[in-house]
């Protein structure tokens, strides 16, 4: 293992990603748009990852990939060291991403017409993964009160016990609210699912991007495997900015359930992964921690800079306090316009691209989501553009 603890990493340099095939940067028709939408960071990845990929390139042959024992060991060691979660080697399945993983799990455990419970507003691909498998989205809307999100446990148990729901799809940390669910909240969710024999599928892709004062807990670490079926989806992709390498893990101790999911992975043709994804994950988990720690510090400073900007320049909009992720959720109800109108107006008139809240379900109306994972200079320019666009919306609709 390399010692990178003394190295200072650069998150300030402006990197021009236009023309590189970047989904985030090359999707806009106009070149002067600042994209602050899709969950993709503008930072160069940790040097150990680059070195691992360079070594793989030098091999010069990129055939079908055999996933080595080092891959499993890196995953097991990381979650044990970071989160005190004991993962068994045989509990791990690999696939090309968390979204394909969720889709395969739904295919494996549900039949068309079954209900999948989600806590809205929630990551938009949850909806498509459920519907693409012919299943029904069942919503347990989060309680929004004075800028804080919490769980409506009474409604949760009502939906779980109604006979329609076959799995509960959890997002921890939660996207887009930024909540890191507490141990008490997770235990209560798990106890209700255990009582009604409903498996939990937990998307934990943002689990390393947690801010000071908060702690991520894998829900699977709180229960014995014989008590309840929990399937956890993890990846190094969000934390280490390697989504294009396409690698993820599905973790469950239930042998029968894992076999069904493995079969669904093959049916969905997402059973093969590329050699760069395997090498990148091993390097990230083995040697990427110092870079990750500095990244989280930088993101937290970005978040504080955004809060200060909104408080001074747009105090009529409410920033939802985030505990994790680099995705800031903003209450725009004071504007009294639809969130899609805000997205469209900012893109067309201010050349800044944010996400309308309705991408995350009807509960996201009146909200927008802003990606702050970029250099401080670009962040501030983007905020200036957002301010200009919001002010023009206020003038148009006053």
mmCIF file of C-alpha atoms in Angstrom:
data_model
loop_
_atom_site.group_PDB
_atom_site.id
_atom_site.type_symbol
_atom_site.label_atom_id
_atom_site.label_comp_id
_atom_site.label_asym_id
_atom_site.label_seq_id
_atom_site.Cartn_x
_atom_site.Cartn_y
_atom_site.Cartn_z
ATOM 1 C CA UNK A 1 0.000 0.000 0.000
ATOM 2 C CA UNK A 2 1.382 3.395 -0.974
ATOM 3 C CA UNK A 3 1.783 6.175 1.583
ATOM 4 C CA UNK A 4 0.037 9.220 0.100
ATOM 5 C CA UNK A 5 -0.911 10.755 3.441
ATOM 6 C CA UNK A 6 1.411 13.773 3.104
ATOM 7 C CA UNK A 7 0.488 14.641 -0.461
ATOM 8 C CA UNK A 8 -1.591 17.754 -1.112
ATOM 9 C CA UNK A 9 -4.100 17.272 -3.901
ATOM 10 C CA UNK A 10 -5.281 19.980 -6.280
ATOM 11 C CA UNK A 11 -9.025 20.555 -6.571
ATOM 12 C CA UNK A 12 -8.753 24.211 -7.630
ATOM 13 C CA UNK A 13 -7.399 23.881 -11.163
ATOM 14 C CA UNK A 14 -9.994 24.578 -13.841
ATOM 15 C CA UNK A 15 -10.124 21.571 -16.147
ATOM 16 C CA UNK A 16 -11.663 21.977 -19.599
ATOM 17 C CA UNK A 17 -13.731 18.835 -20.138
ATOM 18 C CA UNK A 18 -15.538 20.026 -23.262
ATOM 19 C CA UNK A 19 -14.896 17.898 -26.314
ATOM 20 C CA UNK A 20 -13.780 14.924 -24.225
ATOM 21 C CA UNK A 21 -16.968 12.907 -24.629
ATOM 22 C CA UNK A 22 -18.157 14.032 -21.204
ATOM 23 C CA UNK A 23 -21.878 13.438 -20.720
ATOM 24 C CA UNK A 24 -21.935 16.280 -18.209
ATOM 25 C CA UNK A 25 -20.101 18.832 -20.355
ATOM 26 C CA UNK A 26 -20.858 17.833 -23.943
ATOM 27 C CA UNK A 27 -24.631 17.361 -23.619
ATOM 28 C CA UNK A 28 -25.322 21.106 -23.746
ATOM 29 C CA UNK A 29 -25.660 22.493 -27.266
ATOM 30 C CA UNK A 30 -23.879 25.737 -26.358
ATOM 31 C CA UNK A 31 -20.248 25.675 -25.257
ATOM 32 C CA UNK A 32 -20.563 28.440 -22.672
ATOM 33 C CA UNK A 33 -22.960 26.507 -20.409
ATOM 34 C CA UNK A 34 -21.730 25.643 -16.893
ATOM 35 C CA UNK A 35 -23.164 22.189 -16.088
ATOM 36 C CA UNK A 36 -24.177 21.763 -12.449
ATOM 37 C CA UNK A 37 -26.619 18.926 -12.998
ATOM 38 C CA UNK A 38 -25.582 15.247 -13.377
ATOM 39 C CA UNK A 39 -23.678 13.692 -10.446
ATOM 40 C CA UNK A 40 -20.180 13.804 -11.927
ATOM 41 C CA UNK A 41 -17.187 15.647 -10.445
ATOM 42 C CA UNK A 42 -14.808 17.949 -12.344
ATOM 43 C CA UNK A 43 -11.715 16.816 -10.435
ATOM 44 C CA UNK A 44 -8.872 14.645 -11.659
ATOM 45 C CA UNK A 45 -9.015 11.291 -9.922
ATOM 46 C CA UNK A 46 -6.583 10.120 -7.260
ATOM 47 C CA UNK A 47 -3.084 9.527 -8.697
ATOM 48 C CA UNK A 48 -2.990 5.865 -7.558
ATOM 49 C CA UNK A 49 -6.010 5.205 -9.770
ATOM 50 C CA UNK A 50 -4.336 6.851 -12.751
ATOM 51 C CA UNK A 51 -1.188 4.805 -12.120
ATOM 52 C CA UNK A 52 -3.194 1.573 -11.972
ATOM 53 C CA UNK A 53 -4.953 2.397 -15.238
ATOM 54 C CA UNK A 54 -1.672 3.376 -16.916
ATOM 55 C CA UNK A 55 -0.205 0.018 -15.900
ATOM 56 C CA UNK A 56 -3.227 -1.717 -17.394
ATOM 57 C CA UNK A 57 -2.850 0.253 -20.642
ATOM 58 C CA UNK A 58 0.799 -0.788 -20.887
ATOM 59 C CA UNK A 59 -0.282 -4.420 -20.907
ATOM 60 C CA UNK A 60 -1.715 -3.660 -24.342
ATOM 61 C CA UNK A 61 -4.365 -6.389 -24.348
ATOM 62 C CA UNK A 62 -7.903 -5.796 -23.137
ATOM 63 C CA UNK A 63 -9.720 -9.084 -23.345
ATOM 64 C CA UNK A 64 -12.501 -10.452 -21.193
ATOM 65 C CA UNK A 65 -11.794 -9.733 -17.551
ATOM 66 C CA UNK A 66 -11.253 -12.261 -14.798
ATOM 67 C CA UNK A 67 -12.035 -10.577 -11.494
ATOM 68 C CA UNK A 68 -9.211 -11.508 -9.101
ATOM 69 C CA UNK A 69 -9.299 -12.207 -5.389
ATOM 70 C CA UNK A 70 -7.618 -8.822 -4.834
ATOM 71 C CA UNK A 71 -10.864 -7.192 -5.945
ATOM 72 C CA UNK A 72 -12.915 -8.923 -3.271
ATOM 73 C CA UNK A 73 -10.234 -8.370 -0.655
ATOM 74 C CA UNK A 74 -10.098 -4.636 -1.431
ATOM 75 C CA UNK A 75 -13.886 -4.317 -0.963
ATOM 76 C CA UNK A 76 -13.893 -6.350 2.265
ATOM 77 C CA UNK A 77 -10.924 -4.487 3.774
ATOM 78 C CA UNK A 78 -12.301 -1.062 2.868
ATOM 79 C CA UNK A 79 -15.709 -1.525 4.474
ATOM 80 C CA UNK A 80 -14.235 -3.227 7.526
ATOM 81 C CA UNK A 81 -11.669 -0.481 8.049
ATOM 82 C CA UNK A 82 -13.921 2.469 7.213
ATOM 83 C CA UNK A 83 -17.294 1.373 8.533
ATOM 84 C CA UNK A 84 -16.805 -1.684 10.739
ATOM 85 C CA UNK A 85 -18.901 -3.783 8.379
ATOM 86 C CA UNK A 86 -17.865 -7.444 8.074
ATOM 87 C CA UNK A 87 -18.498 -8.665 4.510
ATOM 88 C CA UNK A 88 -18.059 -12.305 3.514
ATOM 89 C CA UNK A 89 -16.188 -13.035 0.294
ATOM 90 C CA UNK A 90 -18.985 -15.203 -1.085
ATOM 91 C CA UNK A 91 -21.583 -12.503 -0.395
ATOM 92 C CA UNK A 92 -20.203 -10.257 -3.168
ATOM 93 C CA UNK A 93 -21.383 -10.122 -6.770
ATOM 94 C CA UNK A 94 -19.813 -7.721 -9.256
ATOM 95 C CA UNK A 95 -21.583 -5.903 -12.066
ATOM 96 C CA UNK A 96 -21.199 -2.809 -14.234
ATOM 97 C CA UNK A 97 -22.896 -0.228 -12.027
ATOM 98 C CA UNK A 98 -25.333 0.424 -9.211
ATOM 99 C CA UNK A 99 -28.221 1.237 -11.560
ATOM 100 C CA UNK A 100 -27.826 -2.041 -13.496
ATOM 101 C CA UNK A 101 -27.517 -3.743 -10.108
ATOM 102 C CA UNK A 102 -30.817 -2.315 -8.883
ATOM 103 C CA UNK A 103 -32.535 -3.255 -12.121
ATOM 104 C CA UNK A 104 -31.239 -6.841 -11.881
ATOM 105 C CA UNK A 105 -32.310 -7.116 -8.231
ATOM 106 C CA UNK A 106 -35.846 -5.967 -9.051
ATOM 107 C CA UNK A 107 -35.992 -8.458 -11.916
ATOM 108 C CA UNK A 108 -34.780 -11.222 -9.608
ATOM 109 C CA UNK A 109 -37.089 -10.555 -6.657
ATOM 110 C CA UNK A 110 -40.244 -9.116 -8.209
ATOM 111 C CA UNK A 111 -42.797 -9.975 -10.827
ATOM 112 C CA UNK A 112 -44.479 -7.476 -13.155
ATOM 113 C CA UNK A 113 -47.158 -5.647 -11.191
ATOM 114 C CA UNK A 114 -45.386 -5.939 -7.847
ATOM 115 C CA UNK A 115 -44.767 -2.805 -5.803
ATOM 116 C CA UNK A 116 -41.367 -1.391 -4.899
ATOM 117 C CA UNK A 117 -41.342 1.080 -2.014
ATOM 118 C CA UNK A 118 -39.190 4.212 -2.299
ATOM 119 C CA UNK A 119 -38.836 7.315 -0.130
ATOM 120 C CA UNK A 120 -39.503 10.368 -2.248
ATOM 121 C CA UNK A 121 -38.117 12.684 -3.466
ATOM 122 C CA UNK A 122 -35.480 10.177 -4.540
ATOM 123 C CA UNK A 123 -32.854 9.403 -7.190
ATOM 124 C CA UNK A 124 -34.543 9.479 -10.581
ATOM 125 C CA UNK A 125 -33.192 6.124 -11.824
ATOM 126 C CA UNK A 126 -35.113 4.354 -9.053
ATOM 127 C CA UNK A 127 -38.301 5.177 -10.954
ATOM 128 C CA UNK A 128 -37.027 3.951 -14.319
ATOM 129 C CA UNK A 129 -35.522 0.760 -12.884
ATOM 130 C CA UNK A 130 -38.834 -0.102 -11.237
ATOM 131 C CA UNK A 131 -41.020 0.725 -14.231
ATOM 132 C CA UNK A 132 -38.706 -0.885 -16.786
ATOM 133 C CA UNK A 133 -39.236 -4.162 -14.947
ATOM 134 C CA UNK A 134 -43.009 -3.764 -15.109
ATOM 135 C CA UNK A 135 -43.326 -2.993 -11.412
ATOM 136 C CA UNK A 136 -45.162 -0.214 -9.599
ATOM 137 C CA UNK A 137 -43.578 2.650 -7.672
ATOM 138 C CA UNK A 138 -45.036 2.883 -4.157
ATOM 139 C CA UNK A 139 -44.105 6.153 -2.455
ATOM 140 C CA UNK A 140 -43.367 6.752 1.190
ATOM 141 C CA UNK A 141 -42.965 10.519 1.017
ATOM 142 C CA UNK A 142 -40.395 11.955 3.362
ATOM 143 C CA UNK A 143 -41.677 14.540 5.819
ATOM 144 C CA UNK A 144 -40.409 18.007 4.953
ATOM 145 C CA UNK A 145 -40.628 20.416 7.859
ATOM 146 C CA UNK A 146 -38.768 23.701 8.256
ATOM 147 C CA UNK A 147 -36.017 22.717 5.862
ATOM 148 C CA UNK A 148 -35.424 19.245 7.330
ATOM 149 C CA UNK A 149 -36.358 15.837 5.932
ATOM 150 C CA UNK A 150 -37.417 12.945 8.156
ATOM 151 C CA UNK A 151 -39.128 9.592 7.674
ATOM 152 C CA UNK A 152 -42.880 9.109 7.981
ATOM 153 C CA UNK A 153 -42.703 5.754 9.769
ATOM 154 C CA UNK A 154 -46.469 5.438 10.155
ATOM 155 C CA UNK A 155 -46.971 5.750 6.404
ATOM 156 C CA UNK A 156 -43.924 3.516 5.807
ATOM 157 C CA UNK A 157 -45.421 0.626 7.764
ATOM 158 C CA UNK A 158 -48.823 1.181 6.194
ATOM 159 C CA UNK A 159 -47.302 0.854 2.712
ATOM 160 C CA UNK A 160 -45.061 -2.086 3.680
ATOM 161 C CA UNK A 161 -47.954 -4.045 5.182
ATOM 162 C CA UNK A 162 -50.445 -3.386 2.379
ATOM 163 C CA UNK A 163 -49.646 -6.547 0.421
ATOM 164 C CA UNK A 164 -48.459 -4.785 -2.739
ATOM 165 C CA UNK A 165 -44.842 -4.077 -1.788
ATOM 166 C CA UNK A 166 -42.297 -6.852 -2.389
ATOM 167 C CA UNK A 167 -39.061 -4.931 -1.713
ATOM 168 C CA UNK A 168 -38.034 -1.665 -0.083
ATOM 169 C CA UNK A 169 -35.491 0.373 -2.054
ATOM 170 C CA UNK A 170 -33.473 2.511 0.385
ATOM 171 C CA UNK A 171 -31.088 5.347 -0.529
ATOM 172 C CA UNK A 172 -28.396 5.876 2.130
ATOM 173 C CA UNK A 173 -27.056 8.544 2.096
ATOM 174 C CA UNK A 174 -30.177 9.933 0.527
ATOM 175 C CA UNK A 175 -30.173 11.609 -2.870
ATOM 176 C CA UNK A 176 -31.346 14.360 -3.275
ATOM 177 C CA UNK A 177 -32.058 15.430 0.321
ATOM 178 C CA UNK A 178 -28.480 14.820 1.498
ATOM 179 C CA UNK A 179 -29.600 12.995 4.657
ATOM 180 C CA UNK A 180 -27.369 10.381 6.261
ATOM 181 C CA UNK A 181 -29.864 8.133 7.997
ATOM 182 C CA UNK A 182 -29.089 7.620 11.687
ATOM 183 C CA UNK A 183 -28.671 4.246 13.352
ATOM 184 C CA UNK A 184 -32.043 4.710 15.085
ATOM 185 C CA UNK A 185 -33.785 5.497 11.797
ATOM 186 C CA UNK A 186 -32.187 2.553 10.027
ATOM 187 C CA UNK A 187 -33.026 0.167 12.860
ATOM 188 C CA UNK A 188 -36.637 1.293 12.828
ATOM 189 C CA UNK A 189 -36.882 0.822 9.047
ATOM 190 C CA UNK A 190 -35.248 -2.588 9.348
ATOM 191 C CA UNK A 191 -37.498 -3.691 12.201
ATOM 192 C CA UNK A 192 -40.617 -2.817 10.185
ATOM 193 C CA UNK A 193 -39.321 -4.681 7.124
ATOM 194 C CA UNK A 194 -38.349 -7.661 9.305
ATOM 195 C CA UNK A 195 -41.813 -7.720 10.877
ATOM 196 C CA UNK A 196 -43.462 -7.912 7.438
ATOM 197 C CA UNK A 197 -40.779 -10.074 5.776
ATOM 198 C CA UNK A 198 -39.863 -7.463 3.148
ATOM 199 C CA UNK A 199 -36.295 -7.481 1.760
ATOM 200 C CA UNK A 200 -34.315 -4.234 1.817
ATOM 201 C CA UNK A 201 -32.264 -3.115 -1.185
ATOM 202 C CA UNK A 202 -29.913 -0.325 -0.101
ATOM 203 C CA UNK A 203 -28.197 1.978 -2.602
ATOM 204 C CA UNK A 204 -25.136 3.222 -0.696
ATOM 205 C CA UNK A 205 -23.210 4.740 -3.607
ATOM 206 C CA UNK A 206 -22.662 8.099 -1.837
ATOM 207 C CA UNK A 207 -21.515 6.504 1.438
ATOM 208 C CA UNK A 208 -17.978 7.952 1.442
ATOM 209 C CA UNK A 209 -19.042 11.565 0.808
ATOM 210 C CA UNK A 210 -20.137 12.303 4.377
ATOM 211 C CA UNK A 211 -19.468 15.645 6.068
ATOM 212 C CA UNK A 212 -18.017 16.317 9.535
ATOM 213 C CA UNK A 213 -20.404 15.535 12.371
ATOM 214 C CA UNK A 214 -22.204 12.752 10.518
ATOM 215 C CA UNK A 215 -21.544 9.038 10.137
ATOM 216 C CA UNK A 216 -22.690 6.606 7.491
ATOM 217 C CA UNK A 217 -23.907 3.231 8.757
ATOM 218 C CA UNK A 218 -24.611 0.318 6.383
ATOM 219 C CA UNK A 219 -28.042 -0.965 7.320
ATOM 220 C CA UNK A 220 -26.780 -4.517 6.736
ATOM 221 C CA UNK A 221 -24.323 -4.046 9.617
ATOM 222 C CA UNK A 222 -27.200 -3.567 12.077
ATOM 223 C CA UNK A 223 -28.947 -6.911 11.564
ATOM 224 C CA UNK A 224 -28.028 -10.581 11.550
ATOM 225 C CA UNK A 225 -28.440 -12.096 8.100
ATOM 226 C CA UNK A 226 -30.854 -14.711 9.457
ATOM 227 C CA UNK A 227 -33.130 -11.923 10.738
ATOM 228 C CA UNK A 228 -33.807 -10.078 7.493
ATOM 229 C CA UNK A 229 -32.747 -10.104 3.857
ATOM 230 C CA UNK A 230 -30.667 -7.038 2.998
ATOM 231 C CA UNK A 231 -28.989 -6.439 -0.359
ATOM 232 C CA UNK A 232 -26.491 -3.572 -0.458
ATOM 233 C CA UNK A 233 -25.235 -1.909 -3.646
ATOM 234 C CA UNK A 234 -21.883 -0.123 -3.440
ATOM 235 C CA UNK A 235 -19.343 1.324 -5.833
ATOM 236 C CA UNK A 236 -16.182 3.407 -5.746
ATOM 237 C CA UNK A 237 -17.521 5.425 -8.684
ATOM 238 C CA UNK A 238 -19.198 8.403 -6.973
ATOM 239 C CA UNK A 239 -16.591 8.837 -4.254
ATOM 240 C CA UNK A 240 -13.578 8.578 -6.559
ATOM 241 C CA UNK A 241 -15.107 10.106 -9.731
ATOM 242 C CA UNK A 242 -14.778 6.934 -11.797
ATOM 243 C CA UNK A 243 -18.331 6.360 -13.013
ATOM 244 C CA UNK A 244 -17.089 5.795 -16.570
ATOM 245 C CA UNK A 245 -15.100 2.749 -15.430
ATOM 246 C CA UNK A 246 -18.407 0.996 -14.706
ATOM 247 C CA UNK A 247 -17.927 -1.234 -11.697
ATOM 248 C CA UNK A 248 -20.111 -1.990 -8.672
ATOM 249 C CA UNK A 249 -20.833 -4.663 -6.091
ATOM 250 C CA UNK A 250 -24.018 -6.296 -4.867
ATOM 251 C CA UNK A 251 -23.649 -7.701 -1.352
ATOM 252 C CA UNK A 252 -26.037 -10.128 0.348
ATOM 253 C CA UNK A 253 -25.613 -13.103 2.671
ATOM 254 C CA UNK A 254 -28.723 -14.905 1.389
ATOM 255 C CA UNK A 255 -27.387 -17.632 -0.924
ATOM 256 C CA UNK A 256 -30.698 -18.291 -2.660
ATOM 257 C CA UNK A 257 -31.380 -14.625 -3.219
ATOM 258 C CA UNK A 258 -27.834 -14.025 -4.470
ATOM 259 C CA UNK A 259 -28.217 -16.860 -6.982
ATOM 260 C CA UNK A 260 -31.434 -15.289 -8.303
ATOM 261 C CA UNK A 261 -29.738 -11.904 -8.605
ATOM 262 C CA UNK A 262 -26.742 -13.489 -10.352
ATOM 263 C CA UNK A 263 -29.130 -15.041 -12.852
ATOM 264 C CA UNK A 264 -30.847 -11.679 -13.423
ATOM 265 C CA UNK A 265 -27.463 -9.998 -13.956
ATOM 266 C CA UNK A 266 -26.836 -12.490 -16.750
ATOM 267 C CA UNK A 267 -30.319 -12.022 -18.209
ATOM 268 C CA UNK A 268 -29.733 -8.256 -18.277
ATOM 269 C CA UNK A 269 -26.291 -8.853 -19.861
ATOM 270 C CA UNK A 270 -24.422 -6.821 -17.222
ATOM 271 C CA UNK A 271 -22.317 -9.733 -15.973
ATOM 272 C CA UNK A 272 -19.067 -8.653 -17.681
ATOM 273 C CA UNK A 273 -16.988 -5.754 -16.410
ATOM 274 C CA UNK A 274 -14.026 -4.039 -18.003
ATOM 275 C CA UNK A 275 -10.447 -4.423 -16.763
ATOM 276 C CA UNK A 276 -10.097 -0.722 -15.992
ATOM 277 C CA UNK A 277 -13.038 -0.811 -13.601
ATOM 278 C CA UNK A 278 -11.516 -3.676 -11.640
ATOM 279 C CA UNK A 279 -8.072 -2.054 -11.499
ATOM 280 C CA UNK A 280 -9.561 1.332 -10.606
ATOM 281 C CA UNK A 281 -11.621 -0.009 -7.715
ATOM 282 C CA UNK A 282 -8.680 -1.906 -6.225
ATOM 283 C CA UNK A 283 -6.452 1.187 -6.449
ATOM 284 C CA UNK A 284 -9.140 3.449 -4.975
ATOM 285 C CA UNK A 285 -9.845 1.240 -1.983
ATOM 286 C CA UNK A 286 -6.203 0.334 -1.364
ATOM 287 C CA UNK A 287 -4.500 3.705 -1.929
ATOM 288 C CA UNK A 288 -7.126 6.413 -2.422
ATOM 289 C CA UNK A 289 -8.095 7.347 1.143
ATOM 290 C CA UNK A 290 -5.871 10.460 1.543
ATOM 291 C CA UNK A 291 -7.253 11.880 -1.716
ATOM 292 C CA UNK A 292 -10.824 11.089 -0.630
ATOM 293 C CA UNK A 293 -10.382 12.785 2.738
ATOM 294 C CA UNK A 294 -9.107 15.960 1.099
ATOM 295 C CA UNK A 295 -11.905 15.806 -1.470
ATOM 296 C CA UNK A 296 -14.576 15.705 1.249
ATOM 297 C CA UNK A 297 -12.958 18.702 2.965
ATOM 298 C CA UNK A 298 -12.995 20.625 -0.317
ATOM 299 C CA UNK A 299 -16.608 19.705 -1.058
ATOM 300 C CA UNK A 300 -17.641 20.772 2.424
ATOM 301 C CA UNK A 301 -16.014 24.170 1.871
ATOM 302 C CA UNK A 302 -17.850 24.441 -1.452
ATOM 303 C CA UNK A 303 -21.104 23.698 0.345
ATOM 304 C CA UNK A 304 -20.404 26.386 2.962
ATOM 305 C CA UNK A 305 -19.538 28.884 0.202
ATOM 306 C CA UNK A 306 -22.832 28.122 -1.542
ATOM 307 C CA UNK A 307 -24.815 28.540 1.688
ATOM 308 C CA UNK A 308 -23.196 31.879 2.351
ATOM 309 C CA UNK A 309 -23.870 33.023 -1.221
ATOM 310 C CA UNK A 310 -27.557 32.138 -1.013
ATOM 311 C CA UNK A 311 -27.946 33.736 2.419
ATOM 312 C CA UNK A 312 -26.468 36.996 1.168
ATOM 313 C CA UNK A 313 -27.847 37.145 -2.366
ATOM 314 C CA UNK A 314 -30.968 34.953 -2.431
ATOM 315 C CA UNK A 315 -32.236 34.681 1.146
ATOM 316 C CA UNK A 316 -35.759 34.003 -0.138
ATOM 317 C CA UNK A 317 -34.576 30.507 -1.242
ATOM 318 C CA UNK A 318 -33.845 27.866 1.375
ATOM 319 C CA UNK A 319 -30.790 25.605 1.234
ATOM 320 C CA UNK A 320 -31.582 22.193 2.708
ATOM 321 C CA UNK A 321 -28.757 21.277 5.128
ATOM 322 C CA UNK A 322 -26.857 18.379 3.598
ATOM 323 C CA UNK A 323 -25.016 15.765 5.605
ATOM 324 C CA UNK A 324 -23.502 13.966 2.614
ATOM 325 C CA UNK A 325 -23.130 14.021 -1.205
ATOM 326 C CA UNK A 326 -22.120 16.982 -3.380
ATOM 327 C CA UNK A 327 -25.703 17.561 -4.491
ATOM 328 C CA UNK A 328 -27.404 20.536 -2.857
ATOM 329 C CA UNK A 329 -31.203 20.544 -2.614
ATOM 330 C CA UNK A 330 -32.776 24.010 -2.748
ATOM 331 C CA UNK A 331 -36.319 24.955 -1.759
ATOM 332 C CA UNK A 332 -37.551 27.410 -4.418
ATOM 333 C CA UNK A 333 -41.183 27.533 -3.309
ATOM 334 C CA UNK A 334 -40.888 31.306 -2.744
ATOM 335 C CA UNK A 335 -40.683 31.760 -6.526
ATOM 336 C CA UNK A 336 -44.084 30.120 -6.986
ATOM 337 C CA UNK A 337 -43.093 28.562 -10.323
ATOM 338 C CA UNK A 338 -42.559 24.968 -11.442
ATOM 339 C CA UNK A 339 -39.085 23.538 -11.007
ATOM 340 C CA UNK A 340 -38.824 22.563 -14.671
ATOM 341 C CA UNK A 341 -39.396 26.188 -15.608
ATOM 342 C CA UNK A 342 -36.466 27.149 -13.356
ATOM 343 C CA UNK A 343 -34.192 24.575 -15.005
ATOM 344 C CA UNK A 344 -35.226 25.648 -18.510
ATOM 345 C CA UNK A 345 -34.927 29.364 -17.755
ATOM 346 C CA UNK A 346 -31.488 29.095 -16.169
ATOM 347 C CA UNK A 347 -30.178 27.013 -19.043
ATOM 348 C CA UNK A 348 -31.575 29.255 -21.781
ATOM 349 C CA UNK A 349 -30.937 32.645 -20.199
ATOM 350 C CA UNK A 350 -28.088 32.242 -17.714
ATOM 351 C CA UNK A 351 -26.186 29.390 -19.366
ATOM 352 C CA UNK A 352 -26.104 27.303 -16.214
ATOM 353 C CA UNK A 353 -27.630 23.829 -16.036
ATOM 354 C CA UNK A 354 -29.166 22.564 -12.793
ATOM 355 C CA UNK A 355 -31.742 19.816 -12.178
ATOM 356 C CA UNK A 356 -35.449 20.428 -11.740
ATOM 357 C CA UNK A 357 -36.755 18.778 -8.581
ATOM 358 C CA UNK A 358 -39.426 16.872 -10.462
ATOM 359 C CA UNK A 359 -36.738 14.546 -11.831
ATOM 360 C CA UNK A 360 -36.902 13.016 -8.339
ATOM 361 C CA UNK A 361 -40.668 12.580 -8.251
ATOM 362 C CA UNK A 362 -43.657 14.801 -7.632
ATOM 363 C CA UNK A 363 -42.380 15.435 -4.102
ATOM 364 C CA UNK A 364 -39.505 17.353 -5.688
ATOM 365 C CA UNK A 365 -41.677 20.057 -7.200
ATOM 366 C CA UNK A 366 -40.628 23.545 -6.058
ATOM 367 C CA UNK A 367 -37.030 22.315 -5.571
ATOM 368 C CA UNK A 368 -33.864 22.314 -7.653
ATOM 369 C CA UNK A 369 -30.660 20.271 -7.275
ATOM 370 C CA UNK A 370 -27.198 21.802 -7.724
ATOM 371 C CA UNK A 371 -23.969 19.831 -8.228
ATOM 372 C CA UNK A 372 -21.124 21.590 -6.352
ATOM 373 C CA UNK A 373 -18.344 19.121 -7.253
ATOM 374 C CA UNK A 374 -16.224 21.538 -9.214
ATOM 375 C CA UNK A 375 -13.449 24.065 -8.587
ATOM 376 C CA UNK A 376 -14.290 26.937 -6.251
ATOM 377 C CA UNK A 377 -13.822 29.469 -9.054
ATOM 378 C CA UNK A 378 -16.250 27.702 -11.358
ATOM 379 C CA UNK A 379 -18.707 27.159 -8.513
ATOM 380 C CA UNK A 380 -18.833 30.868 -7.766
ATOM 381 C CA UNK A 381 -19.280 31.746 -11.436
ATOM 382 C CA UNK A 382 -22.118 29.241 -11.637
ATOM 383 C CA UNK A 383 -23.751 30.729 -8.543
ATOM 384 C CA UNK A 384 -23.538 34.204 -10.053
ATOM 385 C CA UNK A 385 -25.341 32.908 -13.124
ATOM 386 C CA UNK A 386 -27.967 31.187 -10.990
ATOM 387 C CA UNK A 387 -28.534 34.432 -9.085
ATOM 388 C CA UNK A 388 -28.959 36.410 -12.300
ATOM 389 C CA UNK A 389 -31.422 33.867 -13.671
ATOM 390 C CA UNK A 390 -33.427 33.598 -10.458
ATOM 391 C CA UNK A 391 -33.729 37.369 -10.241
ATOM 392 C CA UNK A 392 -35.086 37.486 -13.807
ATOM 393 C CA UNK A 393 -37.605 34.772 -12.927
ATOM 394 C CA UNK A 394 -38.738 36.876 -9.972
ATOM 395 C CA UNK A 395 -39.186 39.885 -12.250
ATOM 396 C CA UNK A 396 -41.147 37.895 -14.818
ATOM 397 C CA UNK A 397 -43.479 36.366 -12.239
ATOM 398 C CA UNK A 398 -43.847 39.203 -9.735
#
